[in-house]
PDB file of C-alpha atoms in Angstrom:
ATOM      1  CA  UNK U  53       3.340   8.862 -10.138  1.00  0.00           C
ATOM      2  CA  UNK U  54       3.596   5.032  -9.403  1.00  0.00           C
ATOM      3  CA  UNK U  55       1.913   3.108  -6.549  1.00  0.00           C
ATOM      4  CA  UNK U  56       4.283   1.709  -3.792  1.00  0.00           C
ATOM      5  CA  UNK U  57       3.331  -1.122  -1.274  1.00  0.00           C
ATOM      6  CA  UNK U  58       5.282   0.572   1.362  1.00  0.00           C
ATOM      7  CA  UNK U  59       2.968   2.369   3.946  1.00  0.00           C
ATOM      8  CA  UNK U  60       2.727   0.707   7.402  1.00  0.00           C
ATOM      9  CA  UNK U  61      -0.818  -0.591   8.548  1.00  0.00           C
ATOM     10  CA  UNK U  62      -2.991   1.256  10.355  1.00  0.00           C
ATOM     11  CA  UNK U  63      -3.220  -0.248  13.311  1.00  0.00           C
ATOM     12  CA  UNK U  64      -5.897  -0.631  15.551  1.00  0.00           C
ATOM     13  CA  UNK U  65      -8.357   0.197  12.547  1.00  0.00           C
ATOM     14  CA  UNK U  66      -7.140  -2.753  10.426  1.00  0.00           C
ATOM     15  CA  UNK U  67      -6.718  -5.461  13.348  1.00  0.00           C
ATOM     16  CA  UNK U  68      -8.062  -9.151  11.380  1.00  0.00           C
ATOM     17  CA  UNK U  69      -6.611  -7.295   8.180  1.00  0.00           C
ATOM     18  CA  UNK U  70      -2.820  -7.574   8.284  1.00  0.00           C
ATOM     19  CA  UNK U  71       0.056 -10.444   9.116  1.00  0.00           C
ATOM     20  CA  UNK U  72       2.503  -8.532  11.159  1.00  0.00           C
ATOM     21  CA  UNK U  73       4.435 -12.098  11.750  1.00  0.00           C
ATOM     22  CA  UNK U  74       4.876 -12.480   8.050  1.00  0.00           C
ATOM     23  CA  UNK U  75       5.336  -8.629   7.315  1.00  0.00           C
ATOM     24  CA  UNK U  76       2.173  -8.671   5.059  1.00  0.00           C
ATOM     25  CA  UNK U  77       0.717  -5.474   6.326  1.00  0.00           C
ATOM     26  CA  UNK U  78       1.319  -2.784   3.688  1.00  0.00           C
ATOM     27  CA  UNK U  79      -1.532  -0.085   2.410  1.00  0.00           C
ATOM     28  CA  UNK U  80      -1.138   1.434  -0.800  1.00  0.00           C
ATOM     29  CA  UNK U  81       0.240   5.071  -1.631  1.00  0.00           C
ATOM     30  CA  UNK U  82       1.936   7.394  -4.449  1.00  0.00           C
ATOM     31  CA  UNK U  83       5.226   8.421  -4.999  1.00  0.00           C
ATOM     32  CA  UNK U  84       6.834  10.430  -7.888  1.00  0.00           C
ATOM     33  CA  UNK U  85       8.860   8.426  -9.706  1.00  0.00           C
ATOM     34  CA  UNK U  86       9.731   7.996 -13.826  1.00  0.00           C
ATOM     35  CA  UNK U  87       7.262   6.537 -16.386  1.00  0.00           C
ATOM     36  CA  UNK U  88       7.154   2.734 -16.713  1.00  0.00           C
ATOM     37  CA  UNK U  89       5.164   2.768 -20.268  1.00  0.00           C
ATOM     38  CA  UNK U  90       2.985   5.465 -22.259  1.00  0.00           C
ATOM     39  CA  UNK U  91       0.403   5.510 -20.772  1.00  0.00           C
ATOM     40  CA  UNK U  92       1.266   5.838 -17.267  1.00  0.00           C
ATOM     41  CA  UNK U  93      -1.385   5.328 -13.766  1.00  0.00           C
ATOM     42  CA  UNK U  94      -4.968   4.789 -14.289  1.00  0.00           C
ATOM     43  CA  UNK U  95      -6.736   6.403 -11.181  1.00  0.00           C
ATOM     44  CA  UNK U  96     -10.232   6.585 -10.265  1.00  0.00           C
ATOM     45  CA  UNK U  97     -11.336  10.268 -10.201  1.00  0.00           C
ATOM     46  CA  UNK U  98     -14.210  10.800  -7.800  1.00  0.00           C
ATOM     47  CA  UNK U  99     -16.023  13.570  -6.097  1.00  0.00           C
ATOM     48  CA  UNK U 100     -17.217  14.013  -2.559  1.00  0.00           C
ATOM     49  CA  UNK U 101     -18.901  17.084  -1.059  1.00  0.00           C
ATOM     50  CA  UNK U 102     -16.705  19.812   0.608  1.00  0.00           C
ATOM     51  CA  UNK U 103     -18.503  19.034   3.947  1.00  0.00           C
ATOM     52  CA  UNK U 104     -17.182  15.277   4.061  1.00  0.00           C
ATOM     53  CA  UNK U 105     -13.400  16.450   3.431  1.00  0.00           C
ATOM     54  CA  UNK U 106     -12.528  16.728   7.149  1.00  0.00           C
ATOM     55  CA  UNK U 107     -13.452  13.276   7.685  1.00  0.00           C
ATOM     56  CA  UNK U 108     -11.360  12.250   4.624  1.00  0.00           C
ATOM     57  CA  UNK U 109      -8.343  14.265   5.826  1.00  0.00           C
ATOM     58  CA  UNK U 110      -8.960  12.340   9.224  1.00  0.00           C
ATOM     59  CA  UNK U 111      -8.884   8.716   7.863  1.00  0.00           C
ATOM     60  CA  UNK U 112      -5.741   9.257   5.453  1.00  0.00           C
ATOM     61  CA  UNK U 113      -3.743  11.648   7.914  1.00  0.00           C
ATOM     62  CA  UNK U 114      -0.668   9.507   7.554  1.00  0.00           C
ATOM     63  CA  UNK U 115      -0.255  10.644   4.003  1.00  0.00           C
ATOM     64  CA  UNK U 116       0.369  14.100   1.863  1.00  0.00           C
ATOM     65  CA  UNK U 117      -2.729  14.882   0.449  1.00  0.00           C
ATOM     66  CA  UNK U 118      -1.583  16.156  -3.027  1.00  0.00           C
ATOM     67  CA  UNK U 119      -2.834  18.673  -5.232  1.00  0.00           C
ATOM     68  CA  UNK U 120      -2.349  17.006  -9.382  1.00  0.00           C
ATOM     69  CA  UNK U 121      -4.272  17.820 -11.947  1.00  0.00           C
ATOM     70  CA  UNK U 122      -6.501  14.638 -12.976  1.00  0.00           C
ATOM     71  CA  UNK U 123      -6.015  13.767 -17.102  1.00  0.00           C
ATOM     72  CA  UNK U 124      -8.763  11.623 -18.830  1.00  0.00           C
ATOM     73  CA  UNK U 125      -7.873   8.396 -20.045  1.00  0.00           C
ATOM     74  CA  UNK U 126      -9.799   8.377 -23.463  1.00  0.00           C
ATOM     75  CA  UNK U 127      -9.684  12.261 -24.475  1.00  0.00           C
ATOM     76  CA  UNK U 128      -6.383  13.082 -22.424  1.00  0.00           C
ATOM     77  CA  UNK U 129      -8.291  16.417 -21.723  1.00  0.00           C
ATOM     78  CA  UNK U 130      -7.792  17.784 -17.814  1.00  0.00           C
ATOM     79  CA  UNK U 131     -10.635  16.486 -15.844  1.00  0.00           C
ATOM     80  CA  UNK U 132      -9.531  19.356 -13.261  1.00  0.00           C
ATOM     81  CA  UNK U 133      -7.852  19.543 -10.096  1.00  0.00           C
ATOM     82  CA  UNK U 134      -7.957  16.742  -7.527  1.00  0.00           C
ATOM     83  CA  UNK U 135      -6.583  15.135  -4.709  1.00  0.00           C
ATOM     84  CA  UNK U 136      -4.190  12.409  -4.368  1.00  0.00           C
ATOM     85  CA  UNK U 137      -3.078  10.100  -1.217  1.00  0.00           C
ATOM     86  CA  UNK U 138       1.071  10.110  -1.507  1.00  0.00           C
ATOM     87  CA  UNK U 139       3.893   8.725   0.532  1.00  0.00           C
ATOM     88  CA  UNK U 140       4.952  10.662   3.760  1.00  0.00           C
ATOM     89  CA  UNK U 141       7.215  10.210   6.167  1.00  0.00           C
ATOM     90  CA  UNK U 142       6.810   9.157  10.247  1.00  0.00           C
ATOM     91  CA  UNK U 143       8.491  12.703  10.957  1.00  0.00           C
ATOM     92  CA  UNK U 144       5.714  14.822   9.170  1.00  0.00           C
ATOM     93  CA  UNK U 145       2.957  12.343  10.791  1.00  0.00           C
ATOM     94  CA  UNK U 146       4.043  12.854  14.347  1.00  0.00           C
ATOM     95  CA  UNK U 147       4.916  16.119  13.956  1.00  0.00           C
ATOM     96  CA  UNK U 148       0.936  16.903  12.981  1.00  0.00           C
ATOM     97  CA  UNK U 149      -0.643  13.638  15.259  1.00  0.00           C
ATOM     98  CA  UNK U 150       1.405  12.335  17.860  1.00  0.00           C
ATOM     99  CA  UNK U 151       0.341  14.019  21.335  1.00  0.00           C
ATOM    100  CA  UNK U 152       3.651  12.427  22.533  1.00  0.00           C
ATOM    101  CA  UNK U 153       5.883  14.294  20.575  1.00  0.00           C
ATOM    102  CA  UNK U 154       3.831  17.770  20.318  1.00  0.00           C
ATOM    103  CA  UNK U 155       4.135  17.409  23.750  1.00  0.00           C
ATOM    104  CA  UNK U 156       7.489  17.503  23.927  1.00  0.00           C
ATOM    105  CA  UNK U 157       7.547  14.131  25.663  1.00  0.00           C
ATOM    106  CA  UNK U 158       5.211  15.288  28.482  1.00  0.00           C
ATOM    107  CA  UNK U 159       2.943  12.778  27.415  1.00  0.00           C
ATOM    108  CA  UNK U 160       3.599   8.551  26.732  1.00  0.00           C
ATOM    109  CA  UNK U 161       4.094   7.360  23.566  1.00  0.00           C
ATOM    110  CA  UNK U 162       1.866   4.613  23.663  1.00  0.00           C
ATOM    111  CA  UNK U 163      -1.482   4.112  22.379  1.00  0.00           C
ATOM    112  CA  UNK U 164      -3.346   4.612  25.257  1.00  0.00           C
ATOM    113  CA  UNK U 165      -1.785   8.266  26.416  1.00  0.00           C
ATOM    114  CA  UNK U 166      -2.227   8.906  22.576  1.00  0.00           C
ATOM    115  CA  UNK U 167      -3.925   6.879  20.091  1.00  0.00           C
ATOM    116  CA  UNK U 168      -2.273   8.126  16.993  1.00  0.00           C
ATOM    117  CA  UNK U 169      -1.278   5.785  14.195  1.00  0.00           C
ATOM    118  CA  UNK U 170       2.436   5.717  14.992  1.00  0.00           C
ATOM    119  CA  UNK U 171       1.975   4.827  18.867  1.00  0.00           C
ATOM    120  CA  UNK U 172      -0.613   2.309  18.072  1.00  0.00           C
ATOM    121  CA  UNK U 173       1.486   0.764  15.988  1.00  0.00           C
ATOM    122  CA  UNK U 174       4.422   0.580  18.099  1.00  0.00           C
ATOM    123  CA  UNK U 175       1.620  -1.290  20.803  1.00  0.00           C
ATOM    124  CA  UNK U 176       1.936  -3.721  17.962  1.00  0.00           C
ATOM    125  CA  UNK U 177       5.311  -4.442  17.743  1.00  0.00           C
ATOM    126  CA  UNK U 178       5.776  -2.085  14.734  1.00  0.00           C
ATOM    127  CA  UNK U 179       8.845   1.156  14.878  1.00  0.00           C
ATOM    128  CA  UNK U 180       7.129   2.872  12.290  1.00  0.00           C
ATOM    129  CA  UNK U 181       5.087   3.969   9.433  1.00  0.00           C
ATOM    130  CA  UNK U 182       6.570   4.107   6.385  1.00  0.00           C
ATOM    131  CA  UNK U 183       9.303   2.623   4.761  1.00  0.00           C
ATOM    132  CA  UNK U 184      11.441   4.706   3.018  1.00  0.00           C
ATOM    133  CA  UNK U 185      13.191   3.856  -0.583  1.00  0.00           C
ATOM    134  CA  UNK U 186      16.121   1.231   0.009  1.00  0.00           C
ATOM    135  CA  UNK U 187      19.455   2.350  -1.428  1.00  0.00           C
ATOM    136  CA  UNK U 188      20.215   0.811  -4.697  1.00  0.00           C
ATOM    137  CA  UNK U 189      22.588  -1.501  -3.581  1.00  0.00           C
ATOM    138  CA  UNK U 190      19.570  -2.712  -0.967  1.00  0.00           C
ATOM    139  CA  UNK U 191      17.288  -2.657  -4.163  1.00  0.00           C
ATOM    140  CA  UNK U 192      19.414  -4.866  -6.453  1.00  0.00           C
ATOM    141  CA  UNK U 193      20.414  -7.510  -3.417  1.00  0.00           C
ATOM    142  CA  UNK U 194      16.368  -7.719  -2.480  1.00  0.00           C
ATOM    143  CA  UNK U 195      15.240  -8.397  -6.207  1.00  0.00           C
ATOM    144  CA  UNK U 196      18.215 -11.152  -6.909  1.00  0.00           C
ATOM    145  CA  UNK U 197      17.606 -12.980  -3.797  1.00  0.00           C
ATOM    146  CA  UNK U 198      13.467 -12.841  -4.813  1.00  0.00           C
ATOM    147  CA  UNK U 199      14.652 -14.258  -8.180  1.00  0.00           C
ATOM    148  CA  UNK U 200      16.471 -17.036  -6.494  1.00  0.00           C
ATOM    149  CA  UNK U 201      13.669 -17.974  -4.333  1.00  0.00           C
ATOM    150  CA  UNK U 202      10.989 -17.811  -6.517  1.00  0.00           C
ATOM    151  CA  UNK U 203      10.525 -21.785  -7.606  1.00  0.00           C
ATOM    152  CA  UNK U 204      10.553 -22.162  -3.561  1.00  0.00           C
ATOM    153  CA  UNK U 205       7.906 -19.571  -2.406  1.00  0.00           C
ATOM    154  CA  UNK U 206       5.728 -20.738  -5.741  1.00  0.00           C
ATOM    155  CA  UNK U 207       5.434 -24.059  -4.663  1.00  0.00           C
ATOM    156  CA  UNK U 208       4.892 -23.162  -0.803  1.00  0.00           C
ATOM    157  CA  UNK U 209       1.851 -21.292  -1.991  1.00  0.00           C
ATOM    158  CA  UNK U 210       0.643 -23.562  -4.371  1.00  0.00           C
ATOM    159  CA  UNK U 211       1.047 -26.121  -1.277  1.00  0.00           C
ATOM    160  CA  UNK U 212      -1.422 -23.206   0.620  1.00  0.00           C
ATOM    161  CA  UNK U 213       1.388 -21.873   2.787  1.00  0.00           C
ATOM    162  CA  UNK U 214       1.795 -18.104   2.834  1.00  0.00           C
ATOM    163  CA  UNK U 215       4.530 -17.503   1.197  1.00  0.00           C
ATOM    164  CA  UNK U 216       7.147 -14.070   1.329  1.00  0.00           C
ATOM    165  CA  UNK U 217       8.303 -13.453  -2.489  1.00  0.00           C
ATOM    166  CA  UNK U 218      11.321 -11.518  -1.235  1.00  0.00           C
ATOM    167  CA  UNK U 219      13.380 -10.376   1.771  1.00  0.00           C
ATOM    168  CA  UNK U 220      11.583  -7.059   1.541  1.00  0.00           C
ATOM    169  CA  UNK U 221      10.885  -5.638   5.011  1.00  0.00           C
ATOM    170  CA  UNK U 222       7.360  -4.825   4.518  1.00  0.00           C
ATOM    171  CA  UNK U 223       4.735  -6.811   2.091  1.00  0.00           C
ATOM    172  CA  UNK U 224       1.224  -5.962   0.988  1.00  0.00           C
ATOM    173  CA  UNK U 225      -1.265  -6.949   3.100  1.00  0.00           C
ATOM    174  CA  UNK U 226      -2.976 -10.083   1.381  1.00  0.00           C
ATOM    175  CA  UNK U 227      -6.882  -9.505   1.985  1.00  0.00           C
ATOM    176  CA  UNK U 228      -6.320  -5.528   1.176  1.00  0.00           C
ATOM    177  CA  UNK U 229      -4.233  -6.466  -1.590  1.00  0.00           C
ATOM    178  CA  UNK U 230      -7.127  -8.683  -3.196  1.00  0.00           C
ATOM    179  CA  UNK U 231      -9.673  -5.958  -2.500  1.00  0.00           C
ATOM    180  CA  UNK U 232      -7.527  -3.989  -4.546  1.00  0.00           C
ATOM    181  CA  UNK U 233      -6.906  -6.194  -7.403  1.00  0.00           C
ATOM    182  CA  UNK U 234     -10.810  -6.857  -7.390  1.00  0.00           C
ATOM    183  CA  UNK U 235     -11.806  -3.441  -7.690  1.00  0.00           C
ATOM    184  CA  UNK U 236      -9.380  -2.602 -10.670  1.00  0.00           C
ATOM    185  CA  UNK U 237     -10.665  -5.876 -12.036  1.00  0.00           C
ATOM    186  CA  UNK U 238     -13.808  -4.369 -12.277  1.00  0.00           C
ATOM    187  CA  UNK U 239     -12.896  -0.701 -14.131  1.00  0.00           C
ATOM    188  CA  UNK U 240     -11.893  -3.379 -16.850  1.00  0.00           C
ATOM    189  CA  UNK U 241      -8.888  -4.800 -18.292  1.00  0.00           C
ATOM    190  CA  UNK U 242      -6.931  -1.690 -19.541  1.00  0.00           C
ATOM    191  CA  UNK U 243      -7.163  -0.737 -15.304  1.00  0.00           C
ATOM    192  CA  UNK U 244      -6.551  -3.936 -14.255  1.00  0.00           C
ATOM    193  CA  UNK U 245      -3.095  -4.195 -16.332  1.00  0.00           C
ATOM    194  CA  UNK U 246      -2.220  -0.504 -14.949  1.00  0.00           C
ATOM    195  CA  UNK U 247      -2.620  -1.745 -11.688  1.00  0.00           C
ATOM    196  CA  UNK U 248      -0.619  -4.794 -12.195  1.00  0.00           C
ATOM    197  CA  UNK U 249       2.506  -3.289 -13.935  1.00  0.00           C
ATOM    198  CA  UNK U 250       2.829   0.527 -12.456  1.00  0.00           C
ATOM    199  CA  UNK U 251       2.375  -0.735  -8.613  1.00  0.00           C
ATOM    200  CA  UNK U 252       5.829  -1.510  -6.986  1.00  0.00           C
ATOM    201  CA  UNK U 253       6.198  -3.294  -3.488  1.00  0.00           C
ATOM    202  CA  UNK U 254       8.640  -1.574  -1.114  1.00  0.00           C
ATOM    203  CA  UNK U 255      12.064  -2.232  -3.645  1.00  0.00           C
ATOM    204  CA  UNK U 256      10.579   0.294  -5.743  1.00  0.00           C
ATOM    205  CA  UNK U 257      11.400  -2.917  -8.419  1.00  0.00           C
ATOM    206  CA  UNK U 258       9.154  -5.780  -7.905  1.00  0.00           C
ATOM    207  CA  UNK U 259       5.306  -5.274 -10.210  1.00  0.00           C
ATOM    208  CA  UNK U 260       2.698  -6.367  -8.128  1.00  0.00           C
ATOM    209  CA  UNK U 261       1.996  -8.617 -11.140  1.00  0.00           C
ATOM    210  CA  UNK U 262       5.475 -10.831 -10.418  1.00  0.00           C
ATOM    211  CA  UNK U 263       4.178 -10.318  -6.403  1.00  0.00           C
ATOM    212  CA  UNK U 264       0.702 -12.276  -7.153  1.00  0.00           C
ATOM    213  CA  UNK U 265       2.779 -14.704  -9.994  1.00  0.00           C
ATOM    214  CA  UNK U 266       4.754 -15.540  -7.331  1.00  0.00           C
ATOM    215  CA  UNK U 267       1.822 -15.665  -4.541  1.00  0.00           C
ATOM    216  CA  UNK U 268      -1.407 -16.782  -6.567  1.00  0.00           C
ATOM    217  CA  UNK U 269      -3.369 -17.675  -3.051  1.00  0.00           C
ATOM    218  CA  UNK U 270      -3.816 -14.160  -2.242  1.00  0.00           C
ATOM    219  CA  UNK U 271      -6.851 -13.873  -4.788  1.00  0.00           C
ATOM    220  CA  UNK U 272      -8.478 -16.656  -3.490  1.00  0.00           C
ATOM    221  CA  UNK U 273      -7.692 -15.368   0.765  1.00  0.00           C
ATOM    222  CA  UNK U 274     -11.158 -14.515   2.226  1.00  0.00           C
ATOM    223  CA  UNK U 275     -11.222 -11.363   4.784  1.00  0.00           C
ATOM    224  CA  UNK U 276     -12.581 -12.068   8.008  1.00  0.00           C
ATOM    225  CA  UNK U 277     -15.797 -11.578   8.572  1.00  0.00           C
ATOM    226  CA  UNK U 278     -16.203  -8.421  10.033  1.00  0.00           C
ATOM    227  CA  UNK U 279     -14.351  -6.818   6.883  1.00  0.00           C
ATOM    228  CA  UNK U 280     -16.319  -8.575   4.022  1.00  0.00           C
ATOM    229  CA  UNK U 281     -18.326  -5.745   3.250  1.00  0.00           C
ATOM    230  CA  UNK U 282     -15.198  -3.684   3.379  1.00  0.00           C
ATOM    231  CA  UNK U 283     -12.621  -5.689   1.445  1.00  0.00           C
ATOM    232  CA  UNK U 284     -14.233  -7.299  -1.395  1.00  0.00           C
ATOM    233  CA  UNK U 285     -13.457  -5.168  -4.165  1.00  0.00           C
TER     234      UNK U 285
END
């Protein structure tokens, strides 16, 4: 299981959060994929009462809430069974969510008529969800032209201009990304690394540690405001 920057924002929830002009408006989720390294993804493992589950379900609906078995990190014993947010697909979403499409087009697909993620994001400008795996071809073509514009974007950020580290179509969202960096910062530097090298934006190629190389402003963007309390690790 690897992290991938290639979930779609969530919308109306997140508005202040993500760039939709610069495509920086990824979450984070799971997908199955091979090892990079021994020792794999280093997850929190938390527990919340059965009662609150509902309300969990609710705020992650757009992903696959996965049954794994959670491993210790230290005595590699089974912690037991847990939960874990993965990578869907807009299909299964609407197919559970969207009003529009359940009802068979009786009702507008907008987010008024039916609030779900995938109509509120289309409000926005935004097709979809997720962003599924780009071919290999895509892959290789997306990391060579990063490579090429690297010494560019670097000094555009250093400068204090956003800057896109690839031709990806979607990009991390910078304040979430920084919450996100912050709070594996904290669980120490063993986390911190895991983070860094087993979290892939959407190529499926590029570590988030070559992302924040290449765009070192993100640790030092400020959320707004109203999201401090949310977003700061």
């Amino acid at each position: 299981m690897e992290p991938i920057g290639g979930g779609g924002s969530r919308g109306a929830d997140t508005q202040g959060e993500e760039d939709i002009d610069s495509e920086e408006a990824s979450q984070d989720n799971v997908e199955t994929t091979i090892a990079h390294g021994s020792s794999g993804l280093l997850a929190t493992y938390f527990e919340i009462p059965g009662d609150e589950f509902p309300a969990l379900a609710a705020r992650e609906a757009e992903f696959e809430l996965t049954a794994v078995i959670a491993i210790d990190d230290i005595t590699r014993q089974p912690l037991g069974a847990a939960i874990l947010c993965t990578a869907s697909t807009d299909d299964a979403y609407k197919a559970r969510y969207c009003v529009a499409v359940r009802s068979g087009g009786s009702v507008e697909a907008s987010a008024d008529a039916c609030g779900c993620v995938a109509c509120t994001l289309r409000g926005f400008g935004e097709p979809r969800i997720w962003f599924p795996p780009s071919s290999s071809a895509e892959v290789g073509r997306q990391a060579e032209e990063a490579e090429d514009r690297y010494t560019v974007d670097h000094q555009s950020e250093v400068a204090g201009q956003s800057s896109a580290s690839s031709s990806l179509s979607v990009l991390p969202c910078r304040i979430y990304l920084r919450h996100c960096m912050l709070a594996a910062i904290s669980l120490g530097p063993e986390a911190a690394a895991s983070f860094l090298d087993h979290t892939f934006l959407a190529d499926r190629r590029t570590t988030l540690r070559r992302h924040l190389e290449r765009n070192p402003g993100i640790m030092h963007e400020e959320p707004p405001a109203s999201l401090v309390d949310r977003y700061s690790g």
